[in-house]
Amino acid sequence: MGATRTNRLPPRKGARHLVALLHGWIGVFASLFIFLIAATGLALAFFGELFELQYGDIVMAKDGPPRHIAEIVEAAERGHPAGLEPQVVYMPDTRVEGMEAAMVYGRELAEGGHEGMMTMVDPSTATYQGAFDLHDAFAHEFNDFHFSLLMGDWAAAFIAVIGILMVLFVLTGLYLWWPRGGTRLRDKLTRVNTKGRLLPRMFNWHGLAGIWLGALTLLFAVTGVGLSKPDWLGGAVARIDEPAAWDARFGQDCGDTVTFRQAADRAMAAFPGREIASAHFARGEENKYVFTLRGAGDWNVRFGDAHAEVHARCAGEMWTTTLGDQKPSAIFGDLMLSLHGGHIFGWLAELSVIFTGLALMLLSASGVYVFFKRTLPARMVRRSKAERAAFATNLAEPAE
């Protein structure tokens, strides 16, 4: 029986070949989105500056110790022309890094008023400085685009998928880059190709950028998934929640009325030496004020490690905790924003975000270039050679 003629290419064997194709094709699909996410993340490294650029002096403040948080809220309520029902208070340098003014978020009381007004108060003088609709803020739009492409929950899920793919890129890229054939790891880590044709240089830069910033890329990818879709990380992420017994107690109504000032005083008395970083008001069926408090040496540099929930309808009822008392999943969940913004790196926070953002933009562009100029043509050449060889064999052997 003679050989059966065929023009089909026998598949190339080996895990490295399969990993290269996986790394390349998925990269081609995701590169544009990674580029956009990286670009908006880079812009968000200047979150506070974007607010300042758009709104000027109303987001600035005088130097000096902050006044009582209740005075800040009262200034917002008095100063806003349409009246204000406060919902959340962010003290300076919390939700928006570098923001000097305190932000009191709430709903306008006037008929037809805005639902999402952000009023700005100088914390050192408790002076109302102005307000804007949060949805009109460029920085807020950048933030929404970064996490959901401005397209709602389904897009947030898509962004989370891209985050998972980024983890896959780092791992497959490490496998493909790892030295072989006697090459020393130190040499490959430090060898920068600056001469010759563009393609070899681009391939070299792509590998070095991916390896040197791989750990930061993993950090931002995983925490990005956690912020977009925390439930996707399963038991690795949890909220700080009061025990079931306290949950039932917060559902009770004792007929008392605890003011915001009283609640804030109780929270601060529970954690001497700390200052309130954020406050959520009791609203509707939520019979509690929720405070975060920060101090020197806290892990959560934005909102602090201390947490207090004060009953709004039962005087004297308060539940408190700190991150050190929580399980690891709750600690990870509470630190998610600080981790994703790089704030755990202190003064290097902004640089870590900038360098990683630039690197991801470079990796996206160079990866597509290398794949279509190097990986795919090389595969086609191998296929062409194999087909020619198979064709010659078929000609030399008579058919059955």
PDB file of N, CA, C and O in Angstrom, residues 280-349:
ATOM      1  N   HIS A 280     -20.219  57.468  56.437  1.00  0.00           N
ATOM      2  CA  HIS A 280     -21.451  57.183  55.702  1.00  0.00           C
ATOM      3  C   HIS A 280     -22.624  57.412  56.641  1.00  0.00           C
ATOM      4  O   HIS A 280     -22.631  56.928  57.779  1.00  0.00           O
ATOM      5  N   PHE A 281     -23.613  58.152  56.164  1.00  0.00           N
ATOM      6  CA  PHE A 281     -24.750  58.521  57.005  1.00  0.00           C
ATOM      7  C   PHE A 281     -25.763  57.381  57.102  1.00  0.00           C
ATOM      8  O   PHE A 281     -25.879  56.543  56.198  1.00  0.00           O
ATOM      9  N   ALA A 282     -26.496  57.385  58.210  1.00  0.00           N
ATOM     10  CA  ALA A 282     -27.623  56.474  58.361  1.00  0.00           C
ATOM     11  C   ALA A 282     -28.731  56.929  57.420  1.00  0.00           C
ATOM     12  O   ALA A 282     -29.160  58.084  57.462  1.00  0.00           O
ATOM     13  N   ARG A 283     -29.201  56.016  56.570  1.00  0.00           N
ATOM     14  CA  ARG A 283     -30.227  56.366  55.590  1.00  0.00           C
ATOM     15  C   ARG A 283     -31.218  55.237  55.457  1.00  0.00           C
ATOM     16  O   ARG A 283     -30.842  54.058  55.416  1.00  0.00           O
ATOM     17  N   GLY A 284     -32.504  55.569  55.376  1.00  0.00           N
ATOM     18  CA  GLY A 284     -33.531  54.561  55.168  1.00  0.00           C
ATOM     19  C   GLY A 284     -33.529  53.523  56.273  1.00  0.00           C
ATOM     20  O   GLY A 284     -33.615  53.848  57.457  1.00  0.00           O
ATOM     21  N   GLU A 285     -33.411  52.258  55.885  1.00  0.00           N
ATOM     22  CA  GLU A 285     -33.411  51.174  56.857  1.00  0.00           C
ATOM     23  C   GLU A 285     -32.044  50.937  57.472  1.00  0.00           C
ATOM     24  O   GLU A 285     -31.901  50.086  58.352  1.00  0.00           O
ATOM     25  N   GLU A 286     -31.039  51.655  57.000  1.00  0.00           N
ATOM     26  CA  GLU A 286     -29.692  51.535  57.563  1.00  0.00           C
ATOM     27  C   GLU A 286     -29.621  52.367  58.846  1.00  0.00           C
ATOM     28  O   GLU A 286     -29.379  53.576  58.798  1.00  0.00           O
ATOM     29  N   ASN A 287     -29.798  51.733  59.977  1.00  0.00           N
ATOM     30  CA  ASN A 287     -29.820  52.449  61.254  1.00  0.00           C
ATOM     31  C   ASN A 287     -28.430  52.623  61.844  1.00  0.00           C
ATOM     32  O   ASN A 287     -28.224  52.421  63.043  1.00  0.00           O
ATOM     33  N   LYS A 288     -27.463  52.963  61.015  1.00  0.00           N
ATOM     34  CA  LYS A 288     -26.112  53.117  61.556  1.00  0.00           C
ATOM     35  C   LYS A 288     -25.312  54.119  60.738  1.00  0.00           C
ATOM     36  O   LYS A 288     -25.486  54.251  59.527  1.00  0.00           O
ATOM     37  N   TYR A 289     -24.445  54.831  61.445  1.00  0.00           N
ATOM     38  CA  TYR A 289     -23.412  55.642  60.820  1.00  0.00           C
ATOM     39  C   TYR A 289     -22.150  54.767  60.748  1.00  0.00           C
ATOM     40  O   TYR A 289     -21.824  54.061  61.709  1.00  0.00           O
ATOM     41  N   VAL A 290     -21.462  54.830  59.623  1.00  0.00           N
ATOM     42  CA  VAL A 290     -20.248  54.023  59.445  1.00  0.00           C
ATOM     43  C   VAL A 290     -19.062  54.962  59.253  1.00  0.00           C
ATOM     44  O   VAL A 290     -19.071  55.828  58.371  1.00  0.00           O
ATOM     45  N   PHE A 291     -18.033  54.785  60.082  1.00  0.00           N
ATOM     46  CA  PHE A 291     -16.843  55.636  60.036  1.00  0.00           C
ATOM     47  C   PHE A 291     -15.600  54.776  59.804  1.00  0.00           C
ATOM     48  O   PHE A 291     -15.506  53.652  60.291  1.00  0.00           O
ATOM     49  N   THR A 292     -14.652  55.328  59.034  1.00  0.00           N
ATOM     50  CA  THR A 292     -13.299  54.776  58.996  1.00  0.00           C
ATOM     51  C   THR A 292     -12.375  55.817  59.608  1.00  0.00           C
ATOM     52  O   THR A 292     -12.572  57.024  59.421  1.00  0.00           O
ATOM     53  N   LEU A 293     -11.376  55.357  60.340  1.00  0.00           N
ATOM     54  CA  LEU A 293     -10.461  56.266  61.036  1.00  0.00           C
ATOM     55  C   LEU A 293      -9.031  55.827  60.746  1.00  0.00           C
ATOM     56  O   LEU A 293      -8.715  54.628  60.736  1.00  0.00           O
ATOM     57  N   ARG A 294      -8.165  56.797  60.503  1.00  0.00           N
ATOM     58  CA  ARG A 294      -6.790  56.469  60.153  1.00  0.00           C
ATOM     59  C   ARG A 294      -5.810  57.091  61.128  1.00  0.00           C
ATOM     60  O   ARG A 294      -6.091  58.093  61.785  1.00  0.00           O
ATOM     61  N   GLY A 295      -4.649  56.486  61.175  1.00  0.00           N
ATOM     62  CA  GLY A 295      -3.583  56.981  62.037  1.00  0.00           C
ATOM     63  C   GLY A 295      -2.239  56.592  61.462  1.00  0.00           C
ATOM     64  O   GLY A 295      -2.158  55.885  60.433  1.00  0.00           O
ATOM     65  N   ALA A 296      -1.176  57.019  62.109  1.00  0.00           N
ATOM     66  CA  ALA A 296       0.172  56.735  61.617  1.00  0.00           C
ATOM     67  C   ALA A 296       0.428  55.231  61.598  1.00  0.00           C
ATOM     68  O   ALA A 296       0.070  54.512  62.530  1.00  0.00           O
ATOM     69  N   GLY A 297       1.049  54.773  60.522  1.00  0.00           N
ATOM     70  CA  GLY A 297       1.430  53.372  60.419  1.00  0.00           C
ATOM     71  C   GLY A 297       0.338  52.429  59.968  1.00  0.00           C
ATOM     72  O   GLY A 297       0.540  51.210  59.955  1.00  0.00           O
ATOM     73  N   ASP A 298      -0.816  52.951  59.575  1.00  0.00           N
ATOM     74  CA  ASP A 298      -1.906  52.080  59.133  1.00  0.00           C
ATOM     75  C   ASP A 298      -1.571  51.412  57.808  1.00  0.00           C
ATOM     76  O   ASP A 298      -0.906  51.992  56.949  1.00  0.00           O
ATOM     77  N   TRP A 299      -2.065  50.196  57.628  1.00  0.00           N
ATOM     78  CA  TRP A 299      -1.904  49.504  56.351  1.00  0.00           C
ATOM     79  C   TRP A 299      -2.718  50.208  55.272  1.00  0.00           C
ATOM     80  O   TRP A 299      -2.235  50.424  54.172  1.00  0.00           O
ATOM     81  N   ASN A 300      -3.955  50.527  55.599  1.00  0.00           N
ATOM     82  CA  ASN A 300      -4.816  51.230  54.650  1.00  0.00           C
ATOM     83  C   ASN A 300      -4.522  52.721  54.764  1.00  0.00           C
ATOM     84  O   ASN A 300      -5.081  53.420  55.602  1.00  0.00           O
ATOM     85  N   VAL A 301      -3.618  53.194  53.932  1.00  0.00           N
ATOM     86  CA  VAL A 301      -3.156  54.573  54.052  1.00  0.00           C
ATOM     87  C   VAL A 301      -4.215  55.578  53.622  1.00  0.00           C
ATOM     88  O   VAL A 301      -4.130  56.766  53.955  1.00  0.00           O
ATOM     89  N   ARG A 302      -5.217  55.131  52.890  1.00  0.00           N
ATOM     90  CA  ARG A 302      -6.242  56.052  52.410  1.00  0.00           C
ATOM     91  C   ARG A 302      -7.345  56.259  53.452  1.00  0.00           C
ATOM     92  O   ARG A 302      -7.728  57.385  53.754  1.00  0.00           O
ATOM     93  N   PHE A 303      -7.881  55.166  53.986  1.00  0.00           N
ATOM     94  CA  PHE A 303      -9.036  55.263  54.872  1.00  0.00           C
ATOM     95  C   PHE A 303      -8.750  54.823  56.305  1.00  0.00           C
ATOM     96  O   PHE A 303      -9.603  54.994  57.184  1.00  0.00           O
ATOM     97  N   GLY A 304      -7.589  54.269  56.550  1.00  0.00           N
ATOM     98  CA  GLY A 304      -7.246  53.860  57.907  1.00  0.00           C
ATOM     99  C   GLY A 304      -7.677  52.442  58.222  1.00  0.00           C
ATOM    100  O   GLY A 304      -8.505  51.844  57.534  1.00  0.00           O
ATOM    101  N   ASP A 305      -7.117  51.914  59.298  1.00  0.00           N
ATOM    102  CA  ASP A 305      -7.367  50.528  59.683  1.00  0.00           C
ATOM    103  C   ASP A 305      -8.520  50.369  60.670  1.00  0.00           C
ATOM    104  O   ASP A 305      -8.935  49.244  60.961  1.00  0.00           O
ATOM    105  N   ALA A 306      -9.023  51.479  61.219  1.00  0.00           N
ATOM    106  CA  ALA A 306     -10.074  51.400  62.242  1.00  0.00           C
ATOM    107  C   ALA A 306     -11.444  51.624  61.620  1.00  0.00           C
ATOM    108  O   ALA A 306     -11.608  52.425  60.693  1.00  0.00           O
ATOM    109  N   HIS A 307     -12.429  50.948  62.167  1.00  0.00           N
ATOM    110  CA  HIS A 307     -13.766  50.927  61.593  1.00  0.00           C
ATOM    111  C   HIS A 307     -14.771  50.984  62.755  1.00  0.00           C
ATOM    112  O   HIS A 307     -14.674  50.207  63.704  1.00  0.00           O
ATOM    113  N   ALA A 308     -15.714  51.917  62.674  1.00  0.00           N
ATOM    114  CA  ALA A 308     -16.721  52.060  63.731  1.00  0.00           C
ATOM    115  C   ALA A 308     -18.110  52.198  63.127  1.00  0.00           C
ATOM    116  O   ALA A 308     -18.299  52.948  62.162  1.00  0.00           O
ATOM    117  N   GLU A 309     -19.061  51.482  63.688  1.00  0.00           N
ATOM    118  CA  GLU A 309     -20.455  51.578  63.273  1.00  0.00           C
ATOM    119  C   GLU A 309     -21.276  51.985  64.494  1.00  0.00           C
ATOM    120  O   GLU A 309     -21.301  51.265  65.501  1.00  0.00           O
ATOM    121  N   VAL A 310     -21.928  53.132  64.388  1.00  0.00           N
ATOM    122  CA  VAL A 310     -22.668  53.705  65.520  1.00  0.00           C
ATOM    123  C   VAL A 310     -24.164  53.643  65.219  1.00  0.00           C
ATOM    124  O   VAL A 310     -24.613  54.119  64.162  1.00  0.00           O
ATOM    125  N   HIS A 311     -24.929  53.074  66.162  1.00  0.00           N
ATOM    126  CA  HIS A 311     -26.373  52.935  65.980  1.00  0.00           C
ATOM    127  C   HIS A 311     -27.025  54.318  65.967  1.00  0.00           C
ATOM    128  O   HIS A 311     -26.746  55.154  66.824  1.00  0.00           O
ATOM    129  N   ALA A 312     -27.883  54.555  64.972  1.00  0.00           N
ATOM    130  CA  ALA A 312     -28.539  55.855  64.846  1.00  0.00           C
ATOM    131  C   ALA A 312     -29.847  55.944  65.639  1.00  0.00           C
ATOM    132  O   ALA A 312     -30.358  57.046  65.854  1.00  0.00           O
ATOM    133  N   ARG A 313     -30.364  54.787  66.078  1.00  0.00           N
ATOM    134  CA  ARG A 313     -31.662  54.780  66.759  1.00  0.00           C
ATOM    135  C   ARG A 313     -31.603  54.186  68.162  1.00  0.00           C
ATOM    136  O   ARG A 313     -32.616  54.103  68.853  1.00  0.00           O
ATOM    137  N   CYS A 314     -30.418  53.768  68.583  1.00  0.00           N
ATOM    138  CA  CYS A 314     -30.228  53.229  69.937  1.00  0.00           C
ATOM    139  C   CYS A 314     -28.978  53.864  70.532  1.00  0.00           C
ATOM    140  O   CYS A 314     -27.849  53.485  70.166  1.00  0.00           O
ATOM    141  N   ALA A 315     -29.144  54.825  71.398  1.00  0.00           N
ATOM    142  CA  ALA A 315     -28.011  55.536  71.990  1.00  0.00           C
ATOM    143  C   ALA A 315     -27.116  54.561  72.757  1.00  0.00           C
ATOM    144  O   ALA A 315     -27.600  53.690  73.487  1.00  0.00           O
ATOM    145  N   GLY A 316     -25.811  54.718  72.568  1.00  0.00           N
ATOM    146  CA  GLY A 316     -24.856  53.891  73.297  1.00  0.00           C
ATOM    147  C   GLY A 316     -24.438  52.627  72.576  1.00  0.00           C
ATOM    148  O   GLY A 316     -23.530  51.923  73.037  1.00  0.00           O
ATOM    149  N   GLU A 317     -25.081  52.305  71.463  1.00  0.00           N
ATOM    150  CA  GLU A 317     -24.752  51.075  70.732  1.00  0.00           C
ATOM    151  C   GLU A 317     -23.714  51.385  69.648  1.00  0.00           C
ATOM    152  O   GLU A 317     -23.940  52.223  68.773  1.00  0.00           O
ATOM    153  N   MET A 318     -22.583  50.686  69.702  1.00  0.00           N
ATOM    154  CA  MET A 318     -21.513  50.897  68.709  1.00  0.00           C
ATOM    155  C   MET A 318     -20.685  49.626  68.582  1.00  0.00           C
ATOM    156  O   MET A 318     -20.355  48.990  69.583  1.00  0.00           O
ATOM    157  N   TRP A 319     -20.358  49.277  67.345  1.00  0.00           N
ATOM    158  CA  TRP A 319     -19.465  48.143  67.081  1.00  0.00           C
ATOM    159  C   TRP A 319     -18.187  48.682  66.455  1.00  0.00           C
ATOM    160  O   TRP A 319     -18.223  49.514  65.535  1.00  0.00           O
ATOM    161  N   THR A 320     -17.042  48.230  66.935  1.00  0.00           N
ATOM    162  CA  THR A 320     -15.754  48.694  66.420  1.00  0.00           C
ATOM    163  C   THR A 320     -14.861  47.507  66.091  1.00  0.00           C
ATOM    164  O   THR A 320     -14.994  46.421  66.662  1.00  0.00           O
ATOM    165  N   THR A 321     -13.938  47.737  65.175  1.00  0.00           N
ATOM    166  CA  THR A 321     -12.948  46.724  64.826  1.00  0.00           C
ATOM    167  C   THR A 321     -11.759  47.404  64.167  1.00  0.00           C
ATOM    168  O   THR A 321     -11.837  48.584  63.785  1.00  0.00           O
ATOM    169  N   THR A 322     -10.674  46.678  64.027  1.00  0.00           N
ATOM    170  CA  THR A 322      -9.518  47.141  63.262  1.00  0.00           C
ATOM    171  C   THR A 322      -9.119  46.043  62.285  1.00  0.00           C
ATOM    172  O   THR A 322      -9.521  44.874  62.438  1.00  0.00           O
ATOM    173  N   LEU A 323      -8.326  46.408  61.303  1.00  0.00           N
ATOM    174  CA  LEU A 323      -7.914  45.411  60.320  1.00  0.00           C
ATOM    175  C   LEU A 323      -7.184  44.244  60.965  1.00  0.00           C
ATOM    176  O   LEU A 323      -7.302  43.100  60.527  1.00  0.00           O
ATOM    177  N   GLY A 324      -6.426  44.536  62.017  1.00  0.00           N
ATOM    178  CA  GLY A 324      -5.683  43.472  62.690  1.00  0.00           C
ATOM    179  C   GLY A 324      -6.574  42.412  63.301  1.00  0.00           C
ATOM    180  O   GLY A 324      -6.123  41.289  63.560  1.00  0.00           O
ATOM    181  N   ASP A 325      -7.844  42.730  63.526  1.00  0.00           N
ATOM    182  CA  ASP A 325      -8.790  41.763  64.111  1.00  0.00           C
ATOM    183  C   ASP A 325      -9.543  40.971  63.048  1.00  0.00           C
ATOM    184  O   ASP A 325     -10.340  40.089  63.391  1.00  0.00           O
ATOM    185  N   GLN A 326      -9.321  41.284  61.790  1.00  0.00           N
ATOM    186  CA  GLN A 326     -10.094  40.678  60.711  1.00  0.00           C
ATOM    187  C   GLN A 326      -9.369  39.477  60.093  1.00  0.00           C
ATOM    188  O   GLN A 326      -8.153  39.327  60.210  1.00  0.00           O
ATOM    189  N   LYS A 327     -10.128  38.636  59.404  1.00  0.00           N
ATOM    190  CA  LYS A 327      -9.545  37.511  58.684  1.00  0.00           C
ATOM    191  C   LYS A 327      -8.827  38.030  57.429  1.00  0.00           C
ATOM    192  O   LYS A 327      -9.115  39.135  56.945  1.00  0.00           O
ATOM    193  N   PRO A 328      -7.893  37.257  56.890  1.00  0.00           N
ATOM    194  CA  PRO A 328      -7.109  37.731  55.738  1.00  0.00           C
ATOM    195  C   PRO A 328      -7.947  38.197  54.556  1.00  0.00           C
ATOM    196  O   PRO A 328      -7.598  39.180  53.892  1.00  0.00           O
ATOM    197  N   SER A 329      -9.051  37.513  54.263  1.00  0.00           N
ATOM    198  CA  SER A 329      -9.867  37.906  53.112  1.00  0.00           C
ATOM    199  C   SER A 329     -10.479  39.285  53.307  1.00  0.00           C
ATOM    200  O   SER A 329     -10.591  40.068  52.355  1.00  0.00           O
ATOM    201  N   ALA A 330     -10.874  39.627  54.545  1.00  0.00           N
ATOM    202  CA  ALA A 330     -11.430  40.947  54.820  1.00  0.00           C
ATOM    203  C   ALA A 330     -10.347  42.021  54.755  1.00  0.00           C
ATOM    204  O   ALA A 330     -10.588  43.145  54.308  1.00  0.00           O
ATOM    205  N   ILE A 331      -9.145  41.667  55.202  1.00  0.00           N
ATOM    206  CA  ILE A 331      -8.021  42.609  55.109  1.00  0.00           C
ATOM    207  C   ILE A 331      -7.730  42.910  53.641  1.00  0.00           C
ATOM    208  O   ILE A 331      -7.564  44.074  53.243  1.00  0.00           O
ATOM    209  N   PHE A 332      -7.664  41.855  52.819  1.00  0.00           N
ATOM    210  CA  PHE A 332      -7.410  42.037  51.395  1.00  0.00           C
ATOM    211  C   PHE A 332      -8.495  42.891  50.750  1.00  0.00           C
ATOM    212  O   PHE A 332      -8.213  43.802  49.962  1.00  0.00           O
ATOM    213  N   GLY A 333      -9.753  42.623  51.086  1.00  0.00           N
ATOM    214  CA  GLY A 333     -10.851  43.399  50.528  1.00  0.00           C
ATOM    215  C   GLY A 333     -10.797  44.856  50.925  1.00  0.00           C
ATOM    216  O   GLY A 333     -11.055  45.753  50.109  1.00  0.00           O
ATOM    217  N   ASP A 334     -10.442  45.124  52.191  1.00  0.00           N
ATOM    218  CA  ASP A 334     -10.390  46.501  52.665  1.00  0.00           C
ATOM    219  C   ASP A 334      -9.220  47.272  52.057  1.00  0.00           C
ATOM    220  O   ASP A 334      -9.297  48.487  51.858  1.00  0.00           O
ATOM    221  N   LEU A 335      -8.150  46.555  51.759  1.00  0.00           N
ATOM    222  CA  LEU A 335      -6.960  47.208  51.206  1.00  0.00           C
ATOM    223  C   LEU A 335      -6.986  47.301  49.684  1.00  0.00           C
ATOM    224  O   LEU A 335      -6.051  47.833  49.085  1.00  0.00           O
ATOM    225  N   MET A 336      -8.050  46.793  49.055  1.00  0.00           N
ATOM    226  CA  MET A 336      -8.075  46.664  47.602  1.00  0.00           C
ATOM    227  C   MET A 336      -7.774  47.982  46.885  1.00  0.00           C
ATOM    228  O   MET A 336      -6.961  48.037  45.965  1.00  0.00           O
ATOM    229  N   LEU A 337      -8.424  49.071  47.305  1.00  0.00           N
ATOM    230  CA  LEU A 337      -8.226  50.352  46.620  1.00  0.00           C
ATOM    231  C   LEU A 337      -6.806  50.861  46.824  1.00  0.00           C
ATOM    232  O   LEU A 337      -6.172  51.374  45.891  1.00  0.00           O
ATOM    233  N   SER A 338      -6.285  50.725  48.049  1.00  0.00           N
ATOM    234  CA  SER A 338      -4.908  51.160  48.310  1.00  0.00           C
ATOM    235  C   SER A 338      -3.906  50.333  47.514  1.00  0.00           C
ATOM    236  O   SER A 338      -2.901  50.855  47.016  1.00  0.00           O
ATOM    237  N   LEU A 339      -4.170  49.030  47.376  1.00  0.00           N
ATOM    238  CA  LEU A 339      -3.286  48.173  46.596  1.00  0.00           C
ATOM    239  C   LEU A 339      -3.337  48.524  45.116  1.00  0.00           C
ATOM    240  O   LEU A 339      -2.306  48.632  44.453  1.00  0.00           O
ATOM    241  N   HIS A 340      -4.555  48.715  44.595  1.00  0.00           N
ATOM    242  CA  HIS A 340      -4.696  48.980  43.165  1.00  0.00           C
ATOM    243  C   HIS A 340      -4.100  50.335  42.781  1.00  0.00           C
ATOM    244  O   HIS A 340      -3.606  50.501  41.662  1.00  0.00           O
ATOM    245  N   GLY A 341      -4.164  51.283  43.689  1.00  0.00           N
ATOM    246  CA  GLY A 341      -3.573  52.593  43.418  1.00  0.00           C
ATOM    247  C   GLY A 341      -2.098  52.678  43.722  1.00  0.00           C
ATOM    248  O   GLY A 341      -1.474  53.729  43.520  1.00  0.00           O
ATOM    249  N   GLY A 342      -1.516  51.573  44.198  1.00  0.00           N
ATOM    250  CA  GLY A 342      -0.091  51.562  44.514  1.00  0.00           C
ATOM    251  C   GLY A 342       0.272  52.304  45.778  1.00  0.00           C
ATOM    252  O   GLY A 342       1.455  52.547  46.043  1.00  0.00           O
ATOM    253  N   HIS A 343      -0.730  52.651  46.604  1.00  0.00           N
ATOM    254  CA  HIS A 343      -0.457  53.502  47.764  1.00  0.00           C
ATOM    255  C   HIS A 343       0.324  52.786  48.861  1.00  0.00           C
ATOM    256  O   HIS A 343       0.869  53.435  49.754  1.00  0.00           O
ATOM    257  N   ILE A 344       0.387  51.463  48.780  1.00  0.00           N
ATOM    258  CA  ILE A 344       1.186  50.728  49.754  1.00  0.00           C
ATOM    259  C   ILE A 344       2.679  51.018  49.581  1.00  0.00           C
ATOM    260  O   ILE A 344       3.482  50.713  50.465  1.00  0.00           O
ATOM    261  N   PHE A 345       3.052  51.611  48.445  1.00  0.00           N
ATOM    262  CA  PHE A 345       4.462  51.907  48.178  1.00  0.00           C
ATOM    263  C   PHE A 345       4.875  53.300  48.654  1.00  0.00           C
ATOM    264  O   PHE A 345       5.970  53.767  48.345  1.00  0.00           O
ATOM    265  N   GLY A 346       3.982  53.970  49.390  1.00  0.00           N
ATOM    266  CA  GLY A 346       4.323  55.280  49.944  1.00  0.00           C
ATOM    267  C   GLY A 346       4.602  56.311  48.868  1.00  0.00           C
ATOM    268  O   GLY A 346       3.822  56.468  47.920  1.00  0.00           O
ATOM    269  N   TRP A 347       5.733  56.977  48.981  1.00  0.00           N
ATOM    270  CA  TRP A 347       6.058  58.048  48.039  1.00  0.00           C
ATOM    271  C   TRP A 347       6.330  57.512  46.633  1.00  0.00           C
ATOM    272  O   TRP A 347       6.331  58.270  45.663  1.00  0.00           O
ATOM    273  N   LEU A 348       6.508  56.194  46.514  1.00  0.00           N
ATOM    274  CA  LEU A 348       6.700  55.593  45.193  1.00  0.00           C
ATOM    275  C   LEU A 348       5.382  55.238  44.517  1.00  0.00           C
ATOM    276  O   LEU A 348       5.379  54.708  43.402  1.00  0.00           O
ATOM    277  N   ALA A 349       4.246  55.523  45.192  1.00  0.00           N
ATOM    278  CA  ALA A 349       2.943  55.111  44.672  1.00  0.00           C
ATOM    279  C   ALA A 349       2.707  55.627  43.264  1.00  0.00           C
ATOM    280  O   ALA A 349       2.367  54.859  42.345  1.00  0.00           O
TER     281      ALA A 349
END
